[in-house]
PDB file of C-alpha atoms in Angstrom:
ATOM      1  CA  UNK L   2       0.000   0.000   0.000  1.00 85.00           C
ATOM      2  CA  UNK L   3       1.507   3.235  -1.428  1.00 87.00           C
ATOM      3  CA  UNK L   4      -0.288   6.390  -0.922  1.00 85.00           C
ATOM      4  CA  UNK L   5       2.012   9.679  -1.125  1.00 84.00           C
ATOM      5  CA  UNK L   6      -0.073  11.334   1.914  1.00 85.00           C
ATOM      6  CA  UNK L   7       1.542   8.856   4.470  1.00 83.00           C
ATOM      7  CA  UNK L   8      -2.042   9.845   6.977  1.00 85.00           C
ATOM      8  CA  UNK L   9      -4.400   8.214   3.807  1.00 83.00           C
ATOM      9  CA  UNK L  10      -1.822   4.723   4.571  1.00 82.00           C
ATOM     10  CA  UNK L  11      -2.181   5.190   8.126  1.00 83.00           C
ATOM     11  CA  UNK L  12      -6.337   4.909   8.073  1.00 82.00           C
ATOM     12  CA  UNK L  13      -6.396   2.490   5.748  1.00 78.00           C
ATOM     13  CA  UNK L  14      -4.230   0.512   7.727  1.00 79.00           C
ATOM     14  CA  UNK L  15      -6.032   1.036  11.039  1.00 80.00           C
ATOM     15  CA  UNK L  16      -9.518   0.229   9.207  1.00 77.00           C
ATOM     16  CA  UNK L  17      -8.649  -2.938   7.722  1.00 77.00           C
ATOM     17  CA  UNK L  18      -8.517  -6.267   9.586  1.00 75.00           C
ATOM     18  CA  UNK L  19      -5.528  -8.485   9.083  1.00 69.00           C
ATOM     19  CA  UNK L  20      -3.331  -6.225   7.245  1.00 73.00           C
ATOM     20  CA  UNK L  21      -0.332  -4.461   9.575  1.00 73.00           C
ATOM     21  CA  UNK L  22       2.783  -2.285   8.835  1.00 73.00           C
ATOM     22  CA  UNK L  23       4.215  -5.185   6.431  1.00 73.00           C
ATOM     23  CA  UNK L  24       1.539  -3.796   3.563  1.00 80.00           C
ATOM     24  CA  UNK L  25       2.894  -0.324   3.545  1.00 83.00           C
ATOM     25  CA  UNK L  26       5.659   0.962   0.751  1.00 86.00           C
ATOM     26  CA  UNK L  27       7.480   3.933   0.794  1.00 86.00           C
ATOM     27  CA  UNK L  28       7.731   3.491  -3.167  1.00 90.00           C
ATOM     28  CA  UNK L  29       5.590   2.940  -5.565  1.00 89.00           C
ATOM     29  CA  UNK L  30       8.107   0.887  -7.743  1.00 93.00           C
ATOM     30  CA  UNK L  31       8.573  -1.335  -5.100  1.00 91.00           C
ATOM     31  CA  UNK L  32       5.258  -2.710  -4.958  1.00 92.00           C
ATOM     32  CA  UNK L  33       6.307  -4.755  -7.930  1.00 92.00           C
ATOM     33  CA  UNK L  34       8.643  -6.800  -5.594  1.00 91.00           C
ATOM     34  CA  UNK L  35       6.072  -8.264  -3.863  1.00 90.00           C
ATOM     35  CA  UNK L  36       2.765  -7.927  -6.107  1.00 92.00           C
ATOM     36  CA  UNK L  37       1.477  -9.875  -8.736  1.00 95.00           C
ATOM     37  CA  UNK L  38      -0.511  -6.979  -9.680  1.00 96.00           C
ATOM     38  CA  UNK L  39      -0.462  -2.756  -8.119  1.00 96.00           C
ATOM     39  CA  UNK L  40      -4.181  -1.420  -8.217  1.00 96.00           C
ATOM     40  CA  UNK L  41      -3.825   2.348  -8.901  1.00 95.00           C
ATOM     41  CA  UNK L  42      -6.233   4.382  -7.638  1.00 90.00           C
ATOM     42  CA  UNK L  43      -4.386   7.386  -7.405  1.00 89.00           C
ATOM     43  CA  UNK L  44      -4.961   9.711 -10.712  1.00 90.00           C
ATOM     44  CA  UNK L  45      -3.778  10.728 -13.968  1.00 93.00           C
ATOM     45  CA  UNK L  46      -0.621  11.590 -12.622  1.00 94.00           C
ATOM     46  CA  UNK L  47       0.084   8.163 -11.193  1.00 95.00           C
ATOM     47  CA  UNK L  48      -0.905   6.447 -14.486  1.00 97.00           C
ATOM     48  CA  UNK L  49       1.495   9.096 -16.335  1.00 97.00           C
ATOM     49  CA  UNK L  50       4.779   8.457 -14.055  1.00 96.00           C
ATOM     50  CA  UNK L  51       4.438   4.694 -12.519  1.00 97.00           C
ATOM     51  CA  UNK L  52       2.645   2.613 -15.380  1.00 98.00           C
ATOM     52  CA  UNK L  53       5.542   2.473 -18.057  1.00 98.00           C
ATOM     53  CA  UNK L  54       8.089   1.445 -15.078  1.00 98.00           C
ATOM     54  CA  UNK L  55       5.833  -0.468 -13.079  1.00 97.00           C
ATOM     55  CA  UNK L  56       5.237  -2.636 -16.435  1.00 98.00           C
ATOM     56  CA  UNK L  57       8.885  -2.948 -17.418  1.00 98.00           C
ATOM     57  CA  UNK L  58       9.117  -5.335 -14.056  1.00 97.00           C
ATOM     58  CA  UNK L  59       6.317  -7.471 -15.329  1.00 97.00           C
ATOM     59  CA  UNK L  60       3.927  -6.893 -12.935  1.00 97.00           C
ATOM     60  CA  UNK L  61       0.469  -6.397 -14.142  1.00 98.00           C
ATOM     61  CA  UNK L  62      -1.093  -2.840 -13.310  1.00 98.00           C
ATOM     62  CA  UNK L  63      -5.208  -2.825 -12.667  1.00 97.00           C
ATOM     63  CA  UNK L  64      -5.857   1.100 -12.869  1.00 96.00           C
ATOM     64  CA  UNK L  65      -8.762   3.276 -12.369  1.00 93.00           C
ATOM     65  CA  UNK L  66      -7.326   6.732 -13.930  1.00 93.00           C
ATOM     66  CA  UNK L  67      -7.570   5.496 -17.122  1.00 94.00           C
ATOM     67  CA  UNK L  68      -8.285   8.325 -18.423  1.00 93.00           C
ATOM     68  CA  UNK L  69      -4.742   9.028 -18.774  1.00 95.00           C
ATOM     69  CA  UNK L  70      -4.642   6.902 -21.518  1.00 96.00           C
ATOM     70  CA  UNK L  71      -6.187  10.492 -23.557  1.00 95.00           C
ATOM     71  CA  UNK L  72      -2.546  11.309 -24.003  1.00 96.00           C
ATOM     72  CA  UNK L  73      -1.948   8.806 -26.955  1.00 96.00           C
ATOM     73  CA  UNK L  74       1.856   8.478 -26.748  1.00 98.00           C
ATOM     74  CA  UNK L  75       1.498   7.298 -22.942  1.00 98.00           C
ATOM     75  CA  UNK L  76      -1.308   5.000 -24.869  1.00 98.00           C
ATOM     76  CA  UNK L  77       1.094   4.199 -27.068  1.00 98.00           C
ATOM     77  CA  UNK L  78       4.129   3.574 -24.579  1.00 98.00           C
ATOM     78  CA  UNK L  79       2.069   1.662 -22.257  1.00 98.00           C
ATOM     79  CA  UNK L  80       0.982  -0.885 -25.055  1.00 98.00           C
ATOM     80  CA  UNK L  81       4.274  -1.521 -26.347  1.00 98.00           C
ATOM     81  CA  UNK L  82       5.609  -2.212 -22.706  1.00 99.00           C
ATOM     82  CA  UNK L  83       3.384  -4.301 -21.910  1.00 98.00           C
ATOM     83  CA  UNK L  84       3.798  -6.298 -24.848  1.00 98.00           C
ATOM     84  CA  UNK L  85       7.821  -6.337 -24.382  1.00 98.00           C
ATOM     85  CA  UNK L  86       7.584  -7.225 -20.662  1.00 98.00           C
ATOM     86  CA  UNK L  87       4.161  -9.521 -21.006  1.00 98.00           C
ATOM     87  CA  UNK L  88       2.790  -7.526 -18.515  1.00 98.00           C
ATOM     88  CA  UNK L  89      -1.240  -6.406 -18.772  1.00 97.00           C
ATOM     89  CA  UNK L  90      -2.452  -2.892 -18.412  1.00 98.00           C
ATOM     90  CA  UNK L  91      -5.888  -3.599 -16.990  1.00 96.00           C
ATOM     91  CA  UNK L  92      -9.004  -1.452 -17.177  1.00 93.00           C
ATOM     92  CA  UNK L  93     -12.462  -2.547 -15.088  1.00 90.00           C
ATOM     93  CA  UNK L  94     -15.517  -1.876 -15.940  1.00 85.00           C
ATOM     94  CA  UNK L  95     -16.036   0.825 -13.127  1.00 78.00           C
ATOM     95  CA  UNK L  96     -19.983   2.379 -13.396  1.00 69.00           C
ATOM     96  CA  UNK L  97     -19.586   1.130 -17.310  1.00 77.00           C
ATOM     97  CA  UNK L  98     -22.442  -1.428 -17.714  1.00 75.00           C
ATOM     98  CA  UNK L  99     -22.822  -2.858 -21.114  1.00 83.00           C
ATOM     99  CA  UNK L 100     -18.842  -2.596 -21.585  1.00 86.00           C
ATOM    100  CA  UNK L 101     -19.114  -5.997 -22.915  1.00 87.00           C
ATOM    101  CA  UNK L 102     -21.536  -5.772 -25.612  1.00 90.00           C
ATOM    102  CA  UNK L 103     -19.718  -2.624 -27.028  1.00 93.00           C
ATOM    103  CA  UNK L 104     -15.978  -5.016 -27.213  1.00 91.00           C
ATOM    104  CA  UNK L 105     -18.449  -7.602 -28.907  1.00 90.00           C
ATOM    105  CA  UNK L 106     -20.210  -5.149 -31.177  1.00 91.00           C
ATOM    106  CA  UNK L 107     -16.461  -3.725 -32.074  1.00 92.00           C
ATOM    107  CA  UNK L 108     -15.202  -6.958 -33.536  1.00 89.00           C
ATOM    108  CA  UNK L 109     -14.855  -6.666 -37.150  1.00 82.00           C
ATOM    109  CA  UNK L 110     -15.855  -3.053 -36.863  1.00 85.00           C
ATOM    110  CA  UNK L 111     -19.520  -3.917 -36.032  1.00 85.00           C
ATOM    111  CA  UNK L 112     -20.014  -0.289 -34.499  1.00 94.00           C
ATOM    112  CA  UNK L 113     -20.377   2.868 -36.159  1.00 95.00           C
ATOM    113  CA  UNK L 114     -21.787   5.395 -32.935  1.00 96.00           C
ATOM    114  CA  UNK L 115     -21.237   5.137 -29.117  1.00 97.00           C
ATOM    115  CA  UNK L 116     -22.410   8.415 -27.452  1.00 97.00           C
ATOM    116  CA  UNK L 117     -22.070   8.397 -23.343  1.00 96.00           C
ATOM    117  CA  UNK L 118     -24.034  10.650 -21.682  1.00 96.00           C
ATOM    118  CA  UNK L 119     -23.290  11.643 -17.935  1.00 94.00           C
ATOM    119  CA  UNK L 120     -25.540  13.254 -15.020  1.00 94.00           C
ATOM    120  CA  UNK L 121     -24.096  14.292 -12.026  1.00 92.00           C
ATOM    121  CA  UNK L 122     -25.072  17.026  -9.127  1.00 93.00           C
ATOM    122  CA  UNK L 123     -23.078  19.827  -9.200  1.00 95.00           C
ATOM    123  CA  UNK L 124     -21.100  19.095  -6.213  1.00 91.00           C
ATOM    124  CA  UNK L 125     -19.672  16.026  -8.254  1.00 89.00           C
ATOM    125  CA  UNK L 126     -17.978  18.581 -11.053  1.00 94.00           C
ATOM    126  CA  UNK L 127     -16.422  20.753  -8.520  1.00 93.00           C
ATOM    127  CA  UNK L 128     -13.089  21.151  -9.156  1.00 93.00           C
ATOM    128  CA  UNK L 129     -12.535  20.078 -12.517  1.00 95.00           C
ATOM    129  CA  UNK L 130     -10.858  21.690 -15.337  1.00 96.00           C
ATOM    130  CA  UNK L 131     -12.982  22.628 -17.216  1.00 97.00           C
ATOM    131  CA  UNK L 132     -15.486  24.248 -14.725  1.00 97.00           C
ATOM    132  CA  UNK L 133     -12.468  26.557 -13.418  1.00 96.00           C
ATOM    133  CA  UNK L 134     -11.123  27.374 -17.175  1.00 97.00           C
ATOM    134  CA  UNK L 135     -14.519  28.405 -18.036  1.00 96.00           C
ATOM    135  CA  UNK L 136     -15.659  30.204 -15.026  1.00 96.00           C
ATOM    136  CA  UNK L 137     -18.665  27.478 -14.596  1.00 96.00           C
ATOM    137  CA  UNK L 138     -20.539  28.752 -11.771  1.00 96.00           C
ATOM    138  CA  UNK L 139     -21.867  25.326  -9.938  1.00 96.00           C
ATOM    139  CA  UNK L 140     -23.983  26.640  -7.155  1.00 95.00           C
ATOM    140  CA  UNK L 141     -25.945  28.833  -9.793  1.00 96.00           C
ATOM    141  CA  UNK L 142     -27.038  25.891 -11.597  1.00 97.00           C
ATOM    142  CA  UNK L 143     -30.737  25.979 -10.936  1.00 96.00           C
ATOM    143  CA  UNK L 144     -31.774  23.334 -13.547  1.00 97.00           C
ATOM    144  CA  UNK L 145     -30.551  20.188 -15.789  1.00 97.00           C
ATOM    145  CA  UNK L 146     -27.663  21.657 -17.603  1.00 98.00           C
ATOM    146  CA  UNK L 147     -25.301  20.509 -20.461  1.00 98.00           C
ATOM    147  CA  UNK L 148     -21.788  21.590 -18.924  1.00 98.00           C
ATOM    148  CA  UNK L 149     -19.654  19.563 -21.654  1.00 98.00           C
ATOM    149  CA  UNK L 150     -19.961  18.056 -24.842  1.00 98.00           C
ATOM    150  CA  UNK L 151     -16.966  16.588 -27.229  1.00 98.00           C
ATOM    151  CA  UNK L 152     -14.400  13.558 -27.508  1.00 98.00           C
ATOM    152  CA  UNK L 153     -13.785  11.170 -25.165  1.00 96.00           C
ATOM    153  CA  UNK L 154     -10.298  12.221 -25.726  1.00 96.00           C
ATOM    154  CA  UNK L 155     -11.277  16.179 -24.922  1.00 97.00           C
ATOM    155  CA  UNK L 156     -13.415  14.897 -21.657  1.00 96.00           C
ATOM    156  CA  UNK L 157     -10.647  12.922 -19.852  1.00 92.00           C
ATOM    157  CA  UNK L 158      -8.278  15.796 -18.966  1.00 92.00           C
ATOM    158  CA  UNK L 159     -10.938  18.343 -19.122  1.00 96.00           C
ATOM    159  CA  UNK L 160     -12.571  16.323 -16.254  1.00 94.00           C
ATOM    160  CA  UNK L 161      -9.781  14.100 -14.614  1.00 90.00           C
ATOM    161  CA  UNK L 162     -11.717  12.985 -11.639  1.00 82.00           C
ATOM    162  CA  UNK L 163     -15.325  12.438 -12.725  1.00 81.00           C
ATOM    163  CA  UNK L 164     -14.913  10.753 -16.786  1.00 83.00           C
ATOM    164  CA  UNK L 165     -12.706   8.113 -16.372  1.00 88.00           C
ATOM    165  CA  UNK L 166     -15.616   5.714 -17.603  1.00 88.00           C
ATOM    166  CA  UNK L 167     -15.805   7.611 -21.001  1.00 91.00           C
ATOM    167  CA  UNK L 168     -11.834   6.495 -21.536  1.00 93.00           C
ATOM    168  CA  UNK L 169     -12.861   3.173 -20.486  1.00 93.00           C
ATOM    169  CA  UNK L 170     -15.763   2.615 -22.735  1.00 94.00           C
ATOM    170  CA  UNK L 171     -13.935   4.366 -25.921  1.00 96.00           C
ATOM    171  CA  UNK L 172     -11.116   1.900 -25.507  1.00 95.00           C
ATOM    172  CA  UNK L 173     -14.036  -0.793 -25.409  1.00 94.00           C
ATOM    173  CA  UNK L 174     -15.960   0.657 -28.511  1.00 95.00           C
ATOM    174  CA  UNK L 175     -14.508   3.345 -31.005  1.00 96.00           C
ATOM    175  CA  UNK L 176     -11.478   4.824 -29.612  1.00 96.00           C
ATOM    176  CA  UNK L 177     -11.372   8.037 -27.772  1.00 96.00           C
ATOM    177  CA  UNK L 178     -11.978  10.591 -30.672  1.00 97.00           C
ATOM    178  CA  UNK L 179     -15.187   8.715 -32.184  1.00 97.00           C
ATOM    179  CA  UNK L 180     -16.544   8.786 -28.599  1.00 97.00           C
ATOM    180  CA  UNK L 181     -19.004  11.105 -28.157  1.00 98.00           C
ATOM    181  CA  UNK L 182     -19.368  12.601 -24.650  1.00 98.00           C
ATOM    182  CA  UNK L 183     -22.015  14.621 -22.882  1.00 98.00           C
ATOM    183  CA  UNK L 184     -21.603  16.026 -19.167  1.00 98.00           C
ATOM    184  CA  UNK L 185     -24.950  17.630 -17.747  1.00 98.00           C
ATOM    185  CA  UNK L 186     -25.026  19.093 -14.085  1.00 97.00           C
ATOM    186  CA  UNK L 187     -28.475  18.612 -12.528  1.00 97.00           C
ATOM    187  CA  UNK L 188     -29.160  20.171  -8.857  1.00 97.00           C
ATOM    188  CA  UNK L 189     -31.888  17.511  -8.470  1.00 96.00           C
ATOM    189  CA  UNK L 190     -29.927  14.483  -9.150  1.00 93.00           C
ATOM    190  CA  UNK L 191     -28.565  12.747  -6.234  1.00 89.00           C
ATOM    191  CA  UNK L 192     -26.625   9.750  -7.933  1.00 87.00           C
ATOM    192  CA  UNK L 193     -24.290   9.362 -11.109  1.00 86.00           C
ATOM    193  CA  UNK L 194     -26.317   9.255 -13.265  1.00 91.00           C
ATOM    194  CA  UNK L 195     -24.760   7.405 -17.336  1.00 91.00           C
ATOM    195  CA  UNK L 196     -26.409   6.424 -20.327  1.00 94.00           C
ATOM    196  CA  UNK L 197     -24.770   4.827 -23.419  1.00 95.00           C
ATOM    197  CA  UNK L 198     -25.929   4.700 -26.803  1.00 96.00           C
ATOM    198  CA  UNK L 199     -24.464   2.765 -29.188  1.00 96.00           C
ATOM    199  CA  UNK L 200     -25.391   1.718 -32.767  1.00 95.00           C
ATOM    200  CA  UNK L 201     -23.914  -0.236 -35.450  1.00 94.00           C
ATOM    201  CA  UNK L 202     -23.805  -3.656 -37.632  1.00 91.00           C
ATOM    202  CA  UNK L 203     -24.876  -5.493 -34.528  1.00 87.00           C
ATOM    203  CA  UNK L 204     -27.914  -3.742 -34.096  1.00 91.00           C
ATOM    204  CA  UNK L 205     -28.684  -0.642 -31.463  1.00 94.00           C
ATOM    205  CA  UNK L 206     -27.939  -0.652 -27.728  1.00 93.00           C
ATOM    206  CA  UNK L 207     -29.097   1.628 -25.055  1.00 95.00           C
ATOM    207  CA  UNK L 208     -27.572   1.450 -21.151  1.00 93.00           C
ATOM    208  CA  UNK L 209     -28.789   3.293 -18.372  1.00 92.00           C
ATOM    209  CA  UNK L 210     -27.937   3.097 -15.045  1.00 88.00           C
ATOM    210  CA  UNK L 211     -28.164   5.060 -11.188  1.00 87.00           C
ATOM    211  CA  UNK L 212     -24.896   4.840  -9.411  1.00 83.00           C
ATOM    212  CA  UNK L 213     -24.772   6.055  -5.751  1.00 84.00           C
ATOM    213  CA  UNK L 214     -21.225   8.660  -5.224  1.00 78.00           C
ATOM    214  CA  UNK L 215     -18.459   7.483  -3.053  1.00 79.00           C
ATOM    215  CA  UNK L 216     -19.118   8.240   0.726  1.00 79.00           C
ATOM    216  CA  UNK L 217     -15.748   9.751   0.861  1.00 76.00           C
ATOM    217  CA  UNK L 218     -15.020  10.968  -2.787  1.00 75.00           C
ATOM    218  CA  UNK L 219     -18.203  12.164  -4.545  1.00 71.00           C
ATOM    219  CA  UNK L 220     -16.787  12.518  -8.112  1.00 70.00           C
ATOM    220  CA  UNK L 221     -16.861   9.106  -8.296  1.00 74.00           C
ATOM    221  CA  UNK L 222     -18.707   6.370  -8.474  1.00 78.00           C
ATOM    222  CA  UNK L 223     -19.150   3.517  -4.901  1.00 84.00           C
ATOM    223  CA  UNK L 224     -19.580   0.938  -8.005  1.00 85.00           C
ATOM    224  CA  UNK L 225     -16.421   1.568  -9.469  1.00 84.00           C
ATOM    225  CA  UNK L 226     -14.411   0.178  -6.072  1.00 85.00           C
ATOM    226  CA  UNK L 227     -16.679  -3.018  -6.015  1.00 89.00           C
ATOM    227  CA  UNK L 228     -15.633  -3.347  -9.675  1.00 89.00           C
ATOM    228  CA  UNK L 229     -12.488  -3.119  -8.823  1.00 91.00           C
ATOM    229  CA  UNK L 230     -12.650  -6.099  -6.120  1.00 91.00           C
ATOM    230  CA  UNK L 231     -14.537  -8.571  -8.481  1.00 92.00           C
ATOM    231  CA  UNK L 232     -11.624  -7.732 -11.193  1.00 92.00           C
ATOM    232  CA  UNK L 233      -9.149  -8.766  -9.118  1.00 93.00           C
ATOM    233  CA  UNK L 234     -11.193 -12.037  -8.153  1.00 94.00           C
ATOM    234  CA  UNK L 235     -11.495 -12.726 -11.344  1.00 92.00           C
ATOM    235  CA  UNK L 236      -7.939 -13.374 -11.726  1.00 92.00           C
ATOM    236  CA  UNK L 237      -7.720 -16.499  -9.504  1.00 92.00           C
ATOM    237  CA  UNK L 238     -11.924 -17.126 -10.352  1.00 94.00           C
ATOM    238  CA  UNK L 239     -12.514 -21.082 -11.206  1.00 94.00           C
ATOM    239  CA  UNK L 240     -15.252 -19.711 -13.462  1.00 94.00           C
ATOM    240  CA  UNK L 241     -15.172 -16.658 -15.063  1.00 89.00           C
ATOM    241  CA  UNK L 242     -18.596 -14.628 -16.042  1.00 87.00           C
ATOM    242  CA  UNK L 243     -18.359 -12.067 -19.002  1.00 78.00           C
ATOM    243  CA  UNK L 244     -15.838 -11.438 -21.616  1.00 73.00           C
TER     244      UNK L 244
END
């Protein structure tokens, strides 16, 4: 367990049962030592400095910021790294429901539209890029109202902490500049709220789905921790559900 604010390694420590001092690290890179796999749940800036070295040693890498991957030479570098060291750069699912009929519906290019629409209080945009660059006043938001629409490569940095899903599901589907992403704020929602259309040779899908925020982060998703659990039971799973 790695986390640069020594405190965040100290509560995690005292709140879980049967792990002690042995589990903490006081780098990153030497997770990889001892770990068959590092979870990152850290940010884009984690993704951008550990997952090319943390790869090199072999050691698989599960991470949450994917939306790093908007930067397409880190793309780029962590793909070919992987492939050199036969490590895997793993991505759950998160809040993304349906990601596995979009990778079916995107074999032999059987998918020609995937548009991923996002609803989310104010609150749950504070702090983002965009809203500061463009002077978005949350707390005046008085109704349902479109804050961002572009790529899915445009959304990721513009909204580091909240969009990681729309990285996720491009990488599924179309790639991250035939993504199409819309981010509304809505006073009166209480959840995270996403909806994903897709269309193509395959026929048309439609996804919707209420995810309750993280009790301590709100910008994200509860659902996207328990994905992260059943991801890494998969790995040692007798049976295996889903592609």
């Amino acid at each position: 367990m790695y986390d640069r604010n020594p405190d965040r390694v100290d509560d995690a420590l005292r709140s879980t049962d049967g792990v002690d001092e042995t589990a903490r690290y006081d780098d990153p890179l030497a997770l990889a030592d001892t770990c068959d796999v590092v979870v990152e749940c850290a940010g884009h800036s984690a993704v951008e400095r550990y997952a090319v070295p943390l790869l090199e040693t072999g050691t698989d890498l599960l991470a949450l910021s994917v939306g790093a991957l908007a930067d397409a030479d880190l793309h780029e570098a962590i793909v070919r790294t992987a492939v050199a060291s036969g490590a895997r750069f793993e991505v759950p699912s998160g809040a993304l429901a349906g990601v596995d009929a979009i990778k079916g519906a995107a074999v032999h290019g059987q998918l020609d539209e995937v548009v991923f629409v996002t609803i989310k209080p104010p609150a749950g945009l504070a702090g983002a890029p965009y809203i500061e660059e463009h002077d978005v006043d949350l707390a005046a938001i008085e109704e349902k109202r479109l804050v961002f629409e572009g790529s899915a490569r445009e959304a990721a940095p513009a909204f580091p902490a909240n969009i990681n899903v729309a990285m996720a599901l491009s990488l599924a589907g179309l790639g991250a500049d035939d993504t199409v992403v819309k981010i509304f704020a809505d006073p009166d929602e209480t959840d995270n709220v996403h909806r994903i259309e897709a269309r193509g040779g395959a026929g048309s899908m439609a996804f919707a789905f209420h995810t309750h925020p993280h009790p301590a982060n709100p910008r994200t998703s509860y659902i996207a921790a328990l994905s992260t659990i059943a991801s890494l039971r998969r790995r040692t799973a007798p049976l295996v559900v889903g592609t």
